């Protein structure tokens, strides 16, 4: 009985810390309609700041705590709302998710840069002070944690429901324009909400740090626990959020104390919060959360088949020429870039065309690699089966939340990624704990591709084929349905389109593409393990896809190269390794509202150069008579088409990750057409 009571007290203390973090998350969402995935990461960063103040700089504990909670945390929250998250409540779901994921990655990179990995510890409050109760001891730190959670829950409830400023906070979401008419200032109210929410994340991190230690990822995973409790309260109900946090803390504590210490059940204790989150999402009622309003989406003409085939041939020729001159190590890097590029193609389909966000694409890569190895059929049939297995797993993830919105789907993929990373991949029937499995390289129609250079070229061929297939899909009726669903789901519903099953099929197709990439990667490396498919890699993958352009095949190719270069640059410049994450995150924040990324800027540069120098070059082409017409006439027709495209390009403005670029009609034009940026 004494051990049961001890586990109960420990669970209540953990649940109290989760309740504080979840309350800040609920406050931020209920007042700004922004679901902050970086909430736990901010708690992690501010825990390091508390350690720096109290331990490294020797400040008194209470002074360090005051500075963190009432100076540093509110300042960070105000800055994020003012310059990063401003207007995200009205943005598409994909934009708000990408921006907050970028904040998470930037926070992690900043923490690693300022406080490099080393052994650190923080003493609990009033260390050494404890009280005996029913045969066991409860520390002063644990009592403080439980009391503070109750104070925070009651205080936030009173703030939102019994004060004028709380009324203004809720009004700023329901009708900010009406609030302005009554003299309110919605932006200041939103900044105050972010400041309070960030302070609560800091408080939860400081209370937990003496237990979990100053570990980047252990504190970052606090977000999973807070998500589960907040979702149980439907991001609005503070009392239910508090109850959910306490229940999660108890379940986690009992699992740690009573589950077997060997076998598959032993690993369950590491994923209880993720399982809790997934179960809560599955059991959520039909009512959907309003995360953001999907903007109108416009599209530009897709590349012509001739241009697409020309660029594809040029890419394959370039890979063939480069592969013959590279060393074995560099060939492996090129093959890794091809793997990432294929995975980013899956995001082009899911996010760029469909407007949905997945936080588990690297996990699906691992599923494909594991299936390819276990099937033990290193040929095209085995490759196809590995892709089908990954597609089936993707459908199973999306199926339970078929009736809910994009936010729930993204959170379901996050929970799934954590479960696979910490439970399935490390099991004995999979890769094993710190283990690895061997894979054979692919054989095509009986021909074994033994050389690394040849295998890399084969991977490039798969990338080209998938890219061309995406362009064909986008140009056909299925692509128009994707854009229509992304643009106006309500309108598609009134036309009788079954959005739910369409969403599951889209997600399965995307997961299948990632699974094929994983199978190819396993054959390239020869030996793969669970460490190569950790859930955090999906965050970086998503951000680089956005930076380079998540709506085009060109963006996927560039993003694959960029993601491959990231660990290389970190190894070459270890002193600034964390800053690379910060740079990527800042780029994603700047480009989140422009889904076409750097690839679109390259397209515009090419068109600018063509406008400036192309006419001169074309005018120097001699006019020769040809049967059935003249090259001069063809040149004039090409010039007319070029001028029309240039005029359309000058009117392009961008609108949101869920959308492409919006055209502004000229004085002699009709309404703007829905167009999407051109490019291979």
XYZ file of C-alpha atoms in Angstrom:
680
model
C 0.000 0.000 0.000
C 2.842 2.385 0.816
C 4.361 1.880 -2.651
C 0.965 2.434 -4.263
C 0.560 5.694 -2.357
C 4.078 6.712 -3.337
C 3.311 6.124 -7.028
C 0.043 8.004 -6.575
C 1.776 11.053 -5.117
C 4.425 10.954 -7.830
C 1.695 10.736 -10.482
C -0.199 13.660 -8.976
C 2.977 15.747 -8.939
C 3.720 14.921 -12.577
C 0.091 15.555 -13.500
C 0.219 18.904 -11.736
C 3.181 19.979 -13.874
C 1.394 18.729 -16.998
C -1.703 20.685 -15.936
C 0.288 23.917 -15.692
C 1.757 23.431 -19.164
C -1.583 22.385 -20.652
C -3.320 25.381 -19.083
C -0.919 27.714 -20.868
C -1.585 25.900 -24.116
C -5.348 26.198 -23.624
C -5.022 29.895 -22.818
C -3.029 30.565 -25.987
C -5.439 28.655 -28.190
C -8.680 29.863 -26.640
C -7.648 33.507 -27.030
C -5.720 33.491 -30.335
C -6.808 30.265 -32.118
C -3.170 29.248 -32.538
C -2.193 25.729 -31.499
C 1.400 26.158 -30.328
C 3.326 22.943 -30.969
C 6.422 24.686 -29.583
C 4.846 25.089 -26.136
C 6.936 22.337 -24.540
C 10.078 23.498 -26.350
C 9.663 26.961 -24.834
C 9.433 25.334 -21.404
C 12.666 23.474 -22.182
C 14.483 26.657 -23.238
C 13.371 28.603 -20.173
C 14.406 25.721 -17.904
C 17.924 26.150 -19.250
C 17.644 29.899 -18.616
C 16.623 29.159 -15.000
C 19.629 26.863 -14.592
C 21.887 29.525 -16.064
C 20.603 32.175 -13.661
C 20.497 30.031 -10.525
C 23.508 27.723 -10.984
C 26.000 29.190 -13.424
C 25.525 32.826 -12.434
C 24.813 32.071 -8.777
C 21.615 34.083 -8.373
C 19.290 33.302 -5.457
C 16.704 30.744 -6.501
C 13.707 33.003 -5.935
C 15.308 35.859 -7.896
C 16.147 33.522 -10.790
C 12.601 32.159 -10.760
C 11.129 35.671 -10.718
C 13.274 36.798 -13.654
C 12.374 33.725 -15.701
C 8.619 33.783 -15.022
C 7.952 37.513 -15.021
C 10.636 38.992 -17.289
C 12.229 36.548 -19.744
C 9.216 34.315 -20.473
C 6.708 37.164 -20.998
C 9.212 38.958 -23.225
C 9.651 35.844 -25.386
C 5.895 35.308 -25.568
C 5.286 38.950 -26.542
C 7.994 38.799 -29.208
C 6.649 35.568 -30.710
C 3.106 36.886 -30.942
C 4.144 40.281 -32.238
C 6.633 39.223 -34.900
C 6.081 35.504 -35.596
C 2.559 34.323 -34.760
C 0.664 37.504 -35.576
C -2.400 36.737 -37.681
C -1.929 32.955 -37.514
C -5.393 32.496 -36.032
C -6.908 33.405 -39.403
C -4.337 31.456 -41.436
C -4.779 27.939 -42.823
C -4.069 25.052 -40.459
C -0.948 24.159 -42.400
C 0.529 27.636 -41.950
C 0.000 27.782 -38.188
C 1.403 24.270 -37.742
C 4.487 24.979 -39.847
C 5.210 28.253 -38.033
C 4.919 26.704 -34.571
C 7.023 23.702 -35.647
C 9.603 26.235 -36.838
C 9.534 27.880 -33.408
C 10.112 24.442 -31.850
C 13.116 23.703 -34.076
C 14.561 27.201 -33.556
C 14.182 26.834 -29.791
C 15.977 23.491 -29.797
C 18.781 24.828 -31.971
C 19.188 27.907 -29.781
C 19.346 25.799 -26.603
C 21.980 23.499 -28.113
C 24.013 26.470 -29.316
C 23.963 28.448 -26.068
C 24.205 25.446 -23.720
C 26.181 22.658 -25.459
C 25.495 19.109 -24.248
C 27.036 18.383 -20.854
C 25.954 17.089 -17.452
C 23.730 19.617 -15.668
C 21.326 19.362 -12.755
C 18.867 21.576 -10.896
C 18.037 21.007 -7.254
C 14.349 20.902 -6.258
C 12.886 23.740 -4.245
C 13.681 23.448 -0.537
C 15.872 20.395 -1.150
C 16.063 18.149 1.886
C 12.701 19.256 3.267
C 10.099 16.488 3.346
C 7.094 15.386 5.359
C 6.009 11.885 6.367
C 2.523 10.840 5.312
C 1.024 7.329 5.685
C 4.449 5.733 5.860
C 6.151 7.550 2.978
C 7.692 10.948 2.513
C 6.489 13.804 0.322
C 8.936 16.577 -0.451
C 8.312 20.305 -0.243
C 8.940 20.552 -3.991
C 6.139 18.085 -4.682
C 3.720 19.978 -2.433
C 4.616 23.253 -4.151
C 3.997 21.689 -7.566
C 0.516 20.437 -6.654
C -0.457 23.714 -4.987
C 0.783 25.803 -7.912
C -1.210 23.695 -10.364
C -4.393 24.393 -8.394
C -3.576 28.098 -8.185
C -2.939 28.272 -11.941
C -6.157 26.412 -12.806
C -8.324 28.599 -10.545
C -6.517 31.765 -11.556
C -6.940 31.174 -15.287
C -10.604 30.273 -14.859
C -11.218 33.501 -12.965
C -9.175 35.482 -15.472
C -11.111 34.251 -18.496
C -14.591 34.241 -16.984
C -14.697 36.868 -14.243
C -12.491 39.739 -15.395
C -12.764 42.447 -18.022
C -9.457 41.544 -19.621
C -10.535 37.886 -19.824
C -13.701 38.957 -21.623
C -11.529 40.964 -24.021
C -9.344 37.887 -24.600
C -12.317 35.777 -25.611
C -13.822 38.611 -27.650
C -10.571 39.035 -29.572
C -11.161 35.565 -31.012
C -14.910 35.701 -31.549
C -15.044 39.144 -33.155
C -11.878 41.281 -33.054
C -13.419 44.016 -35.211
C -16.309 44.456 -32.784
C -13.823 44.558 -29.914
C -12.029 47.440 -31.654
C -15.287 49.361 -31.913
C -15.629 49.151 -28.125
C -12.100 50.467 -27.618
C -10.366 47.100 -27.246
C -6.955 46.269 -28.693
C -6.914 42.665 -29.984
C -3.183 42.638 -30.706
C -2.305 43.624 -27.153
C -4.715 41.052 -25.797
C -3.129 38.355 -27.960
C 0.359 39.408 -26.850
C -0.746 39.176 -23.201
C -2.113 35.661 -23.809
C 1.166 34.526 -25.349
C 3.128 36.121 -22.514
C 1.081 34.311 -19.852
C 1.124 31.031 -21.803
C 4.912 31.147 -22.200
C 5.326 31.884 -18.479
C 3.212 28.824 -17.651
C 5.334 26.679 -19.986
C 8.410 27.980 -18.159
C 6.891 27.200 -14.763
C 6.065 23.631 -15.818
C 9.594 23.135 -17.143
C 11.210 24.495 -13.988
C 9.064 22.256 -11.785
C 9.898 19.155 -13.818
C 13.574 19.790 -14.465
C 14.705 18.494 -11.081
C 13.002 15.171 -11.932
C 13.649 14.628 -15.660
C 16.949 16.540 -15.760
C 18.200 19.202 -18.157
C 17.774 17.147 -21.291
C 16.712 18.778 -24.554
C 14.371 16.063 -25.779
C 13.045 14.895 -22.400
C 11.800 18.396 -21.680
C 10.665 18.907 -25.258
C 8.466 15.804 -24.987
C 6.574 17.653 -22.280
C 4.600 18.924 -25.248
C 3.079 15.472 -25.797
C 1.843 15.354 -22.218
C 0.427 18.869 -22.403
C -1.221 18.132 -25.759
C -2.997 15.081 -24.383
C -4.444 16.975 -21.423
C -5.355 20.031 -23.502
C -7.070 17.988 -26.212
C -9.093 16.169 -23.552
C -10.374 19.599 -22.536
C -10.994 20.382 -26.217
C -8.587 23.313 -25.868
C -11.286 25.329 -24.121
C -12.352 23.630 -20.895
C -9.792 24.381 -18.150
C -11.328 22.116 -15.444
C -11.430 19.155 -17.840
C -7.858 19.940 -18.911
C -6.784 19.818 -15.271
C -8.530 16.467 -14.763
C -6.934 15.078 -17.916
C -3.464 16.151 -16.804
C -3.898 14.516 -13.401
C -5.196 11.310 -15.016
C -2.235 11.247 -17.389
C 0.207 11.737 -14.533
C -1.343 8.863 -12.568
C -1.434 6.500 -15.546
C 2.200 7.281 -16.364
C 3.274 6.723 -12.772
C 1.381 3.438 -12.391
C 2.742 2.181 -15.715
C 6.272 2.948 -14.564
C 5.743 1.149 -11.283
C 3.723 -1.918 -12.243
C 4.409 -2.845 -15.861
C 6.886 -5.683 -16.501
C 10.529 -4.701 -16.841
C 11.133 -6.840 -19.930
C 9.408 -7.507 -23.233
C 7.223 -5.211 -25.270
C 5.251 -3.988 -22.235
C 8.458 -2.576 -20.783
C 8.622 -0.030 -23.595
C 4.982 0.977 -23.078
C 5.965 3.093 -20.088
C 7.973 5.348 -22.427
C 5.004 6.070 -24.692
C 2.093 6.364 -22.255
C 1.578 10.090 -23.001
C 1.606 9.426 -26.759
C -0.853 6.542 -26.368
C -3.025 8.749 -24.179
C -2.961 11.509 -26.802
C -3.849 9.125 -29.621
C -6.697 7.596 -27.609
C -8.088 11.038 -26.740
C -7.982 12.080 -30.413
C -9.764 8.906 -31.513
C -12.480 9.347 -28.894
C -13.048 13.032 -29.638
C -16.599 13.911 -30.718
C -17.486 15.020 -34.201
C -17.240 18.729 -33.366
C -14.232 20.223 -35.094
C -11.830 22.858 -33.888
C -11.573 26.089 -35.805
C -7.841 26.462 -36.147
C -7.822 28.818 -39.116
C -9.722 29.862 -42.172
C -8.509 28.382 -45.455
C -7.712 31.111 -47.915
C -8.567 31.201 -51.587
C -6.012 29.356 -53.638
C -4.763 30.339 -57.015
C -2.698 28.356 -59.472
C -0.469 29.087 -62.423
C -0.069 26.841 -65.475
C 1.803 23.639 -64.873
C 4.993 23.028 -66.870
C 4.476 21.661 -70.340
C 5.183 17.961 -70.860
C 8.165 18.873 -73.047
C 9.681 21.072 -70.355
C 9.077 18.488 -67.629
C 10.656 15.712 -69.691
C 13.561 17.941 -70.673
C 14.407 18.827 -67.097
C 13.973 15.194 -66.038
C 16.400 14.025 -68.711
C 18.872 16.737 -67.742
C 18.688 15.658 -64.096
C 19.306 12.001 -64.905
C 22.193 12.896 -67.204
C 23.708 15.149 -64.556
C 23.450 12.438 -61.890
C 25.057 9.904 -64.245
C 27.970 12.233 -64.988
C 28.495 13.287 -61.377
C 28.135 9.778 -59.931
C 31.003 8.500 -62.048
C 33.409 11.040 -60.538
C 32.474 10.812 -56.838
C 33.947 8.746 -54.041
C 31.973 6.059 -52.230
C 31.260 8.332 -49.267
C 30.039 11.160 -51.470
C 27.884 8.755 -53.471
C 26.171 7.716 -50.252
C 25.461 11.389 -49.551
C 23.946 11.841 -53.013
C 21.806 8.749 -52.470
C 20.673 10.104 -49.109
C 19.703 13.361 -50.821
C 17.662 11.361 -53.347
C 15.915 9.581 -50.462
C 14.981 12.856 -48.806
C 13.865 14.286 -52.132
C 11.458 11.378 -52.654
C 10.103 11.832 -49.128
C 9.583 15.511 -49.854
C 7.637 14.520 -52.961
C 5.257 12.785 -50.588
C 4.868 16.129 -48.784
C 4.239 17.861 -52.110
C 1.267 15.545 -52.553
C 0.020 15.730 -48.967
C 0.850 19.302 -47.946
C 1.461 21.181 -51.169
C -1.529 19.785 -53.065
C -3.757 18.532 -50.250
C -3.136 21.154 -47.544
C -2.570 18.580 -44.767
C 0.460 18.331 -42.479
C 2.151 15.128 -41.366
C 4.656 15.034 -38.512
C 5.606 11.401 -39.137
C 7.019 11.197 -42.665
C 10.435 9.998 -41.464
C 8.599 7.343 -39.450
C 6.932 6.087 -42.636
C 10.384 5.968 -44.204
C 11.392 3.661 -41.346
C 8.283 1.520 -41.875
C 9.172 1.106 -45.550
C 12.782 0.211 -44.747
C 11.731 -2.326 -42.110
C 9.136 -3.896 -44.417
C 11.666 -4.146 -47.275
C 14.132 -5.960 -44.993
C 11.565 -8.295 -43.448
C 9.967 -9.193 -46.799
C 13.471 -10.170 -47.951
C 12.678 -9.790 -51.628
C 15.176 -7.238 -53.007
C 13.417 -6.620 -56.305
C 10.662 -4.457 -57.710
C 8.003 -6.671 -56.124
C 9.572 -6.292 -52.679
C 9.893 -2.552 -53.228
C 6.214 -2.296 -54.169
C 5.168 -4.402 -51.170
C 7.201 -2.190 -48.831
C 5.409 0.857 -50.224
C 2.040 -0.841 -49.786
C 2.829 -1.734 -46.176
C 3.749 1.894 -45.444
C 0.575 3.046 -47.227
C -1.512 0.666 -45.122
C 0.090 1.951 -41.921
C -0.558 5.519 -43.049
C -4.207 4.714 -43.673
C -4.464 3.138 -40.214
C -3.129 6.349 -38.681
C -5.557 8.557 -40.603
C -8.590 6.253 -40.351
C -9.378 6.746 -36.622
C -9.505 10.538 -37.078
C -11.307 10.420 -40.407
C -14.118 12.654 -39.118
C -11.897 15.360 -37.642
C -9.861 18.298 -38.894
C -6.289 18.706 -40.071
C -5.070 19.609 -36.585
C -6.154 16.254 -35.194
C -4.531 14.453 -38.112
C -1.233 16.257 -37.516
C -1.318 15.482 -33.781
C -2.231 11.865 -34.496
C 0.841 11.550 -36.717
C 2.994 13.105 -33.981
C 1.724 10.605 -31.399
C 2.208 7.775 -33.895
C 5.789 8.893 -34.603
C 6.679 8.909 -30.902
C 5.131 5.456 -30.403
C 7.011 3.992 -33.354
C 10.289 5.635 -32.349
C 10.292 4.660 -28.689
C 8.369 1.403 -28.761
C 8.061 -0.413 -32.104
C 11.349 0.334 -33.879
C 13.350 -0.574 -30.765
C 11.522 -3.869 -30.205
C 13.284 -7.164 -30.819
C 11.049 -8.030 -33.773
C 12.053 -4.760 -35.486
C 15.474 -3.089 -35.472
C 16.106 -3.807 -31.790
C 17.385 -1.505 -29.076
C 20.487 0.178 -30.523
C 20.511 -2.575 -33.127
C 20.463 -2.666 -36.900
C 19.383 -4.875 -39.789
C 21.059 -5.681 -43.103
C 19.420 -5.121 -46.477
C 20.318 -6.153 -50.014
C 20.354 -3.773 -52.908
C 17.576 -3.745 -55.431
C 17.611 -5.950 -58.499
C 15.655 -4.826 -61.551
C 14.324 -7.503 -63.896
C 16.981 -9.897 -62.675
C 19.854 -7.409 -62.938
C 21.545 -6.775 -59.588
C 22.617 -3.160 -59.095
C 25.847 -3.713 -57.179
C 27.733 -0.474 -57.752
C 26.848 2.489 -55.572
C 27.002 4.830 -58.555
C 24.486 2.728 -60.460
C 22.214 2.450 -57.441
C 22.239 6.214 -56.921
C 21.246 6.665 -60.552
C 18.390 4.190 -60.055
C 17.210 6.232 -57.070
C 17.280 9.342 -59.251
C 15.134 7.494 -61.796
C 12.562 6.712 -59.099
C 12.547 10.357 -58.054
C 11.962 11.469 -61.652
C 9.179 8.922 -62.207
C 7.407 9.931 -58.999
C 7.806 13.607 -59.822
C 6.337 13.152 -63.286
C 3.497 11.109 -61.793
C 2.721 13.964 -59.393
C 2.594 16.440 -62.279
C 0.238 14.150 -64.180
C -1.999 13.840 -61.115
C -1.974 17.584 -60.559
C -2.945 18.265 -64.178
C -5.826 15.789 -64.147
C -9.240 15.663 -62.468
C -7.758 14.177 -59.287
C -5.460 17.164 -58.967
C -8.356 19.549 -59.430
C -10.218 17.730 -56.669
C -7.192 18.097 -54.390
C -7.019 21.826 -54.994
C -10.779 22.175 -54.547
C -10.655 20.360 -51.201
C -7.736 22.475 -50.108
C -9.466 25.663 -51.232
C -12.988 25.138 -49.911
C -13.831 21.877 -48.116
C -17.329 23.156 -47.323
C -18.095 23.776 -50.997
C -16.839 20.303 -51.918
C -19.053 18.820 -49.222
C -22.113 20.520 -50.662
C -21.262 18.971 -54.027
C -21.335 15.488 -52.505
C -17.588 14.780 -52.384
C -16.706 12.356 -49.579
C -13.846 14.304 -48.038
C -13.120 11.850 -45.244
C -12.235 8.815 -47.349
C -10.501 11.019 -49.870
C -8.323 12.326 -47.038
C -7.455 8.786 -45.921
C -6.524 7.808 -49.476
C -4.372 10.904 -49.863
C -2.572 10.224 -46.610
C -2.029 6.558 -47.530
C -0.557 7.511 -50.910
C 1.816 9.971 -49.251
C 2.920 7.380 -46.671
C 3.435 4.824 -49.469
C 5.777 7.193 -51.315
C 7.768 7.712 -48.119
C 7.863 3.930 -47.617
C 9.356 3.391 -51.091
C 11.996 5.987 -50.220
C 12.785 4.023 -47.057
C 13.141 0.754 -48.971
C 15.517 2.380 -51.449
C 17.467 3.922 -48.582
C 17.845 0.540 -46.859
C 19.295 -0.920 -50.057
C 21.641 2.040 -50.434
C 23.083 1.905 -46.917
C 23.075 -1.869 -46.552
C 22.615 -1.583 -42.780
C 19.979 0.576 -41.074
C 18.789 1.017 -37.488
C 16.083 2.710 -35.462
C 18.277 5.742 -34.751
C 17.969 6.809 -38.393
C 14.176 7.189 -38.178
C 13.655 9.251 -35.023
C 10.481 11.310 -34.882
C 12.270 14.657 -34.639
C 13.606 14.240 -38.179
C 10.079 14.786 -39.515
C 10.093 18.330 -38.119
C 13.267 19.272 -39.981
C 11.991 17.545 -43.111
C 8.769 19.559 -43.062
C 10.570 22.860 -42.520
C 13.072 22.317 -45.323
C 10.254 21.285 -47.641
C 8.556 24.603 -46.891
C 11.784 26.590 -47.260
C 12.573 25.165 -50.688
C 8.972 24.926 -51.900
C 6.403 22.340 -50.883
C 4.292 22.835 -54.011
C 6.796 21.835 -56.699
C 8.992 18.918 -57.695
C 11.909 21.315 -58.011
C 11.425 22.345 -54.391
C 11.497 18.679 -53.344
C 14.790 18.116 -55.180
C 16.395 21.185 -53.634
C 15.019 20.304 -50.204
C 16.480 16.808 -50.406
C 19.923 18.243 -51.082
C 19.504 20.772 -48.260
C 18.465 18.143 -45.713
C 21.392 15.937 -46.740
C 23.817 18.845 -46.271
C 22.543 19.724 -42.779
C 24.458 17.024 -40.812
C 27.490 17.556 -43.056
C 27.590 21.259 -42.195
C 27.033 20.513 -38.515
C 29.981 18.102 -38.548
C 32.222 20.571 -40.386
C 31.266 23.496 -38.128
C 30.498 21.987 -34.688
C 30.830 25.355 -32.985
C 27.700 26.652 -34.703
C 25.816 23.367 -35.138
C 22.743 24.633 -33.295
C 22.539 27.774 -35.403
C 21.771 25.738 -38.517
C 18.451 24.719 -36.935
C 17.763 28.360 -36.124
C 18.465 29.435 -39.708
C 16.183 26.739 -41.126
C 13.413 27.666 -38.691
C 13.668 31.372 -39.485
C 13.517 30.577 -43.197
C 10.406 28.457 -42.674
C 8.736 31.234 -40.665
C 9.478 33.786 -43.385
C 8.283 31.484 -46.174
C 5.387 29.718 -44.415
C 2.875 32.016 -46.054
C 4.526 31.456 -49.437
C 4.171 27.721 -50.125
C 6.374 27.951 -53.208
C 9.549 28.744 -51.270
C 12.957 29.303 -52.771
C 12.073 27.239 -55.844
C 9.538 29.875 -56.828
C 12.191 32.571 -56.417
C 14.411 30.628 -58.805
C 11.531 30.428 -61.286
C 11.036 34.173 -61.043
C 14.752 34.821 -61.478
C 14.740 32.644 -64.592
C 11.773 34.521 -66.006
C 13.417 37.848 -65.170
C 16.590 36.847 -66.999
C 14.509 35.597 -69.896
C 12.661 38.909 -70.118
C 15.901 40.857 -70.023
C 18.091 38.797 -72.328
C 15.788 36.286 -74.025
C 14.384 38.663 -76.640
C 17.861 39.710 -77.721
C 18.920 36.128 -78.180
C 15.753 35.183 -80.044
C 16.055 38.186 -82.362
C 19.492 36.987 -83.451
C 18.107 33.636 -84.577
C 18.009 33.702 -88.396
C 14.647 33.252 -90.064
C 14.784 30.196 -92.320
C 12.000 28.948 -94.534
C 10.653 25.582 -93.535
C 7.954 23.468 -95.060
C 4.512 24.434 -93.792
C 5.592 27.724 -92.205
C 8.620 29.589 -90.971
C 10.758 29.681 -87.900
C 10.052 33.393 -87.791
C 6.359 32.741 -87.291
C 7.134 30.180 -84.632
C 9.468 32.673 -82.987
C 6.768 35.349 -82.953
C 4.275 32.909 -81.452
C 6.767 31.913 -78.762
C 7.473 35.575 -78.041
C 3.761 36.299 -77.663
C 3.353 33.409 -75.241
C 6.415 34.597 -73.344
C 5.038 38.141 -73.038
C 1.695 36.807 -71.794
C 3.415 34.701 -69.131
C 5.569 37.666 -68.102
C 2.514 39.879 -67.700
C 0.806 37.246 -65.577
C 3.946 36.744 -63.496
C 4.201 40.444 -62.658
C 0.804 40.298 -60.933
C 1.600 37.346 -58.692
C 1.268 37.745 -54.935
C 1.439 34.936 -52.418
C -1.180 33.900 -49.881
C -0.561 30.975 -47.483
C 0.837 27.467 -47.311
C -2.543 26.024 -48.028
C -2.640 28.226 -51.114
C -0.388 29.223 -53.919
C -0.051 32.619 -55.491
C -2.886 35.068 -56.008
C -3.219 37.084 -59.188
C -4.537 40.627 -59.243
C -6.612 41.330 -62.349
C -5.595 44.244 -64.532
C -7.962 46.984 -65.685
C -8.965 45.095 -68.812
C -9.108 41.675 -67.201
C -11.888 39.778 -65.571
C -11.726 38.221 -62.120
C -8.432 36.655 -61.059
C -8.089 33.023 -62.036
C -7.035 30.320 -59.639
C -3.444 29.593 -60.454
C -0.478 27.855 -58.909
C 3.217 28.666 -59.435
C 4.751 27.153 -62.503
C 7.823 24.987 -62.278
C 8.918 21.429 -62.623
